[in-house]
Tab-separated table of C-alpha atoms and ligand atoms in Angstrom:
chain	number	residue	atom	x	y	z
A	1	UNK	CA	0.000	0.000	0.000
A	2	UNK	CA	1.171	3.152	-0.884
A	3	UNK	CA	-0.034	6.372	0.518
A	4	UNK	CA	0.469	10.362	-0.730
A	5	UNK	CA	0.701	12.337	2.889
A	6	UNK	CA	1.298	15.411	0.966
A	7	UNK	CA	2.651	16.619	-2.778
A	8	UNK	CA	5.994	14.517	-2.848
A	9	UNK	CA	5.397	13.041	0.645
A	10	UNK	CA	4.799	9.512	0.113
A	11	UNK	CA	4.415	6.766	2.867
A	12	UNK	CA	4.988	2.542	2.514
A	13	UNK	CA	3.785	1.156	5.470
A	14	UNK	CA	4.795	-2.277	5.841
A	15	UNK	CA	7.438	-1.955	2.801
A	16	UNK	CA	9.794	-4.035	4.822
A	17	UNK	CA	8.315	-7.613	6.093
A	18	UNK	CA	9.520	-9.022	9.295
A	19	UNK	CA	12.150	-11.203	7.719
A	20	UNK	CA	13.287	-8.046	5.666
A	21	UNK	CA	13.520	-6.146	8.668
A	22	UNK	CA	15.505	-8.903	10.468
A	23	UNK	CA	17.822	-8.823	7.176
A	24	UNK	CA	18.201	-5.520	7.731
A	25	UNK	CA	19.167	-4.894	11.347
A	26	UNK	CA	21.749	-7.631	11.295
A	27	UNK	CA	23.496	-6.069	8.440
A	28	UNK	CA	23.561	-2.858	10.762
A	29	UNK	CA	25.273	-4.994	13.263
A	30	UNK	CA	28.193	-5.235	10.773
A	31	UNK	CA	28.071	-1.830	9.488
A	32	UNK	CA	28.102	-0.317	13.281
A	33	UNK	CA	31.465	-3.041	13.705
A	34	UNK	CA	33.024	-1.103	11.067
A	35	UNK	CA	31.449	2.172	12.040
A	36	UNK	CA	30.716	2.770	15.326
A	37	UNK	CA	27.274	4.888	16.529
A	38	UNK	CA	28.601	8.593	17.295
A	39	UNK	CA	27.247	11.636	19.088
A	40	UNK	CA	26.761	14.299	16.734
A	41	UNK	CA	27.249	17.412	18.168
A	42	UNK	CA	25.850	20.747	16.589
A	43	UNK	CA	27.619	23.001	14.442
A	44	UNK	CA	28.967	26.319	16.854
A	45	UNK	CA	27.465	25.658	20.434
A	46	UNK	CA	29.028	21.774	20.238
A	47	UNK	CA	25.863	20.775	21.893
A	48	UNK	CA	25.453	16.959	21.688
A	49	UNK	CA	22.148	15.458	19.826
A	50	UNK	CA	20.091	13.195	20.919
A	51	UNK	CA	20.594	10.948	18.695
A	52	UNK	CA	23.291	8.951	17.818
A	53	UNK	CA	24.694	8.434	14.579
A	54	UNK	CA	26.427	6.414	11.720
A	55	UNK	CA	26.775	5.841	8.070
A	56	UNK	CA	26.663	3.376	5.422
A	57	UNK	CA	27.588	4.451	0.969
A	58	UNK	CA	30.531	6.592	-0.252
A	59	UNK	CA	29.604	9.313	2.051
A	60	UNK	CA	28.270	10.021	5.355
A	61	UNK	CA	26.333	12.767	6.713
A	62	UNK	CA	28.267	14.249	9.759
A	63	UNK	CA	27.858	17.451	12.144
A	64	UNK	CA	30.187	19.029	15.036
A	65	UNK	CA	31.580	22.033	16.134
A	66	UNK	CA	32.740	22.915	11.987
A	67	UNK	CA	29.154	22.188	10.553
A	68	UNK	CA	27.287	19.747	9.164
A	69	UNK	CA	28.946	17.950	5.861
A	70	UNK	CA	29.041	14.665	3.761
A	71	UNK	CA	32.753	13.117	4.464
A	72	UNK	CA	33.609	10.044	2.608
A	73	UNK	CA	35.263	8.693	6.255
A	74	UNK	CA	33.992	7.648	9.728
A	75	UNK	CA	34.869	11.091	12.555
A	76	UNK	CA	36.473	8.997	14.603
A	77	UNK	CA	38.168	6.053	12.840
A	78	UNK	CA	39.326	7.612	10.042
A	79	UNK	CA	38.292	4.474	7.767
A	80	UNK	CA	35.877	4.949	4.774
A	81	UNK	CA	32.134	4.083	5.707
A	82	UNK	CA	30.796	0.507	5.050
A	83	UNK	CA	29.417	-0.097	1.633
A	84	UNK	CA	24.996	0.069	1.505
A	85	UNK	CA	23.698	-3.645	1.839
A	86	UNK	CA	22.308	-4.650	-1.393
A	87	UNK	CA	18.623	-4.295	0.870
A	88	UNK	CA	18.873	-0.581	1.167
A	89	UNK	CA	19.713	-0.569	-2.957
A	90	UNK	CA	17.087	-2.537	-3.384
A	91	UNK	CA	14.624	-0.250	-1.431
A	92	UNK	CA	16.316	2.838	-3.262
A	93	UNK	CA	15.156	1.320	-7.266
A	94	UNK	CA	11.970	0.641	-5.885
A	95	UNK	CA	10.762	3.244	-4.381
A	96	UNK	CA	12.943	6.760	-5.146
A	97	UNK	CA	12.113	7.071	-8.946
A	98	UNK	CA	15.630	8.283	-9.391
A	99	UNK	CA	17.488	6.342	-12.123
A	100	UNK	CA	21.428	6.849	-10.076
A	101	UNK	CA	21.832	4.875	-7.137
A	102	UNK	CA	22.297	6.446	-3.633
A	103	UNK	CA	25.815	7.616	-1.843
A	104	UNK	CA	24.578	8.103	1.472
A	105	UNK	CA	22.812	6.154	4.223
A	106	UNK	CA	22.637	7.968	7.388
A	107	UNK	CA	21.502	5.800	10.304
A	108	UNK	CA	19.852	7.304	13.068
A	109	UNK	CA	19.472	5.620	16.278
A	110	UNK	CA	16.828	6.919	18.477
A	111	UNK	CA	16.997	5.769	22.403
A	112	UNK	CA	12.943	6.326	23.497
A	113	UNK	CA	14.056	9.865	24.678
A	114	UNK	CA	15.407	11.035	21.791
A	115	UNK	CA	14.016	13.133	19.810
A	116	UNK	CA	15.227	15.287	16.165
A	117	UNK	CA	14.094	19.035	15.835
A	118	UNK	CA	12.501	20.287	12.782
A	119	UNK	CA	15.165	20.677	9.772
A	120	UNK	CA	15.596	20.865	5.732
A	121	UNK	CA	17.802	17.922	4.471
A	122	UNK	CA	19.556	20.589	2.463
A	123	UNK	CA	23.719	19.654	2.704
A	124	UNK	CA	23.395	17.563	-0.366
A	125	UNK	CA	24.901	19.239	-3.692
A	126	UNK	CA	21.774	18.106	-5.513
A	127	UNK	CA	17.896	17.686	-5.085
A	128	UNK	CA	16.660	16.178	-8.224
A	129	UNK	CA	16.447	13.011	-6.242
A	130	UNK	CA	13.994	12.170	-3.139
A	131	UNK	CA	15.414	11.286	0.362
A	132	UNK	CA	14.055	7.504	1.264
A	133	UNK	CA	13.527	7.106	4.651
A	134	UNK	CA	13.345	3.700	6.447
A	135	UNK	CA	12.147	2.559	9.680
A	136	UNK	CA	13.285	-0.091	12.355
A	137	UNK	CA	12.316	-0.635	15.760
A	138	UNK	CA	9.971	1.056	18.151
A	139	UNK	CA	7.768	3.525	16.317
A	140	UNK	CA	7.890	7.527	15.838
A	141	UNK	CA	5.629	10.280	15.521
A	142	UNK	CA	6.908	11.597	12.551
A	143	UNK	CA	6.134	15.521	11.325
A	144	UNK	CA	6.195	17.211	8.108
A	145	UNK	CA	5.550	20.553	6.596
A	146	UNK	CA	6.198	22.996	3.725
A	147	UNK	CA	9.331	24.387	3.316
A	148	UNK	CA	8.745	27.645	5.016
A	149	UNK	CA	9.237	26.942	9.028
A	150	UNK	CA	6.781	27.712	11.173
A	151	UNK	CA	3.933	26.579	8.116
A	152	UNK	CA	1.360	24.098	8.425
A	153	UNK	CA	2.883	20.308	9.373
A	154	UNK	CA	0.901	16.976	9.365
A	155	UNK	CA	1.759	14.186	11.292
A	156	UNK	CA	2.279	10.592	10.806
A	157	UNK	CA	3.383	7.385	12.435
A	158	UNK	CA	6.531	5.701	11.423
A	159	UNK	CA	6.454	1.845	12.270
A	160	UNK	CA	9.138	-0.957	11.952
A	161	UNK	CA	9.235	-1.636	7.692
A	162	UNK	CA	7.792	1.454	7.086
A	163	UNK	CA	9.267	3.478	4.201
A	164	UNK	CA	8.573	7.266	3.464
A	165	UNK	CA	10.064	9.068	0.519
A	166	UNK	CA	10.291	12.798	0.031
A	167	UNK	CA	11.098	14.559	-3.025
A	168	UNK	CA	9.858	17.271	-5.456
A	169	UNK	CA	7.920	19.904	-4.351
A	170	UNK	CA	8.749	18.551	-1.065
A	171	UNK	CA	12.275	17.798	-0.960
A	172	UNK	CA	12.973	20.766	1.015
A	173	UNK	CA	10.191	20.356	3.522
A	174	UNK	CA	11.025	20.766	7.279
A	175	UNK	CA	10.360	17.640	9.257
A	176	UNK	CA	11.588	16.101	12.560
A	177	UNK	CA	10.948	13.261	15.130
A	178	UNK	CA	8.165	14.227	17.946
A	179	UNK	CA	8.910	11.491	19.919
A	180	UNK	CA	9.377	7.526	19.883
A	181	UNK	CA	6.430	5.167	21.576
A	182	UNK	CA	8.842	3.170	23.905
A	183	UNK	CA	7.992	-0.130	23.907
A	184	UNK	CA	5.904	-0.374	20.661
A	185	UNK	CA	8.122	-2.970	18.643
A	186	UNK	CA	10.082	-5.924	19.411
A	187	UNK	CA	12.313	-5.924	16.724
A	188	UNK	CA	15.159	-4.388	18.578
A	189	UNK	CA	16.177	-5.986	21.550
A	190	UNK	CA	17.001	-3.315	23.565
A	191	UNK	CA	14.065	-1.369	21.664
A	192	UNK	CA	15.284	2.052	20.575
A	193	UNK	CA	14.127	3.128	16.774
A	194	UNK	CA	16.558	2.955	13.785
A	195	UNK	CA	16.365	5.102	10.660
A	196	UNK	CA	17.793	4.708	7.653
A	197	UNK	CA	17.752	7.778	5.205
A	198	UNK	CA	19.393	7.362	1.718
A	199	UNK	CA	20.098	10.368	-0.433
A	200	UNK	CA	21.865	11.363	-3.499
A	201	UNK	CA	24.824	14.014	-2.668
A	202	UNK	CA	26.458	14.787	-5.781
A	203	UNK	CA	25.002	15.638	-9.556
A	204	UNK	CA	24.534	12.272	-11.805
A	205	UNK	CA	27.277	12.456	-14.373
A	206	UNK	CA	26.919	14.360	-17.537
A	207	UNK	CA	26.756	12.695	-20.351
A	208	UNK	CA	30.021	13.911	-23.187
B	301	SIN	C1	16.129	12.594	9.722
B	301	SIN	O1	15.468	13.558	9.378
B	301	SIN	O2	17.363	12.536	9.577
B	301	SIN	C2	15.496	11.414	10.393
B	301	SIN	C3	14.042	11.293	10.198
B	301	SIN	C4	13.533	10.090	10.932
B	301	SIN	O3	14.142	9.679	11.931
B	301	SIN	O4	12.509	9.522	10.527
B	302	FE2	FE1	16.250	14.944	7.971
């Protein structure tokens, strides 16, 4: 089932099954092996997020003291970030309608008092393509709006599988994590939500 929230705002629920999910979080066990969860810390005031964070693709979205960037390395390691399982490609042809594959995959892990203040997804070098969110783990109350802040938001429930893609007229639209219903999903032992968000950085190539 596939359902339009909004112009460019469109929600899977139940894209991944439970054997898809389970596919899915044990190939973030190996990616967080390689690359370890970090505290983000925001740009200026250093003040930690709540979430914590790692990557997966030929770049990864990080944020400290300097700003927020795409570095093709993990902060703290200094080793480039795991490759994307073939899943998350998978998920990208599917469901992004963009015909060059992803770079990124930021993983966000959200404890059940984290939470992730409205923002733009606006550090990528291109926005022809949609950002493809996935979900894993206890669910969120997930908001989006326009992409003026402070405009009219709607807001929607994020379960474990669910996929949510936005792009177009909404690829700049502010959006952001209310809060995460402890104890809704048993997918992750320790519960906790994961989410996966894919995204093109850089301009396809031109052709000569
Ligand atoms: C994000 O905007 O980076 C994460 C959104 C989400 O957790 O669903
Ligand atoms: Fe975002």
């Amino acid at each position: 089932m596939k359902l339009v929230v909004a112009p460019g705002v469109t929600h899977w629920p139940g894209y991944l099954d439970a054997s898809a999910q389970s596919e899915l979080v044990a190939a973030l066990r190996e990616i967080a092996r390689a690359a370890p969860f970090f505290v983000p810390r925001m740009p200026g005031t250093g003040k930690p997020f709540s979430v914590r964070m790692t990557n997966c693709g030929a770049l990864g979205w990080v944020s400290d003291e300097r700003g927020y960037r795409y570095q093709p390395a993990h902060p703290q390691t200094g080793q480039p970030w795991p490759a994307m399982p073939p899943i998350l490609m998978q998920a990208w042809r599917e469901l992004s309608g963009y015909p060059h594959p992803p770079e990124a995959c930021l993983v966000n892990f959200y404890e059940a008092s984290a939470r992730m203040g409205l923002h733009q997804d606006r550090d990528e070098q291109d926005f022809e393509a949609p950002v493809l969110s996935l979900s894993l783990g206890d669910t969120a109350l997930f908001r989006i709006g326009g992409t003026q802040r402070g405009g009219r938001t709607v807001s929607l429930k994020l379960a474990s599988g669910d996929a949510l893609s936005f792009g177009g007229a909404a690829r700049l639209a502010y959006h952001g994590i209310d809060r995460i219903l402890a104890g809704s999903s048993a997918l992750l032992p320790q519960g906790g939500r994961l989410n996966l968000t894919l995204r093109r950085v850089t301009p396809p190539p031109q052709l000569p």
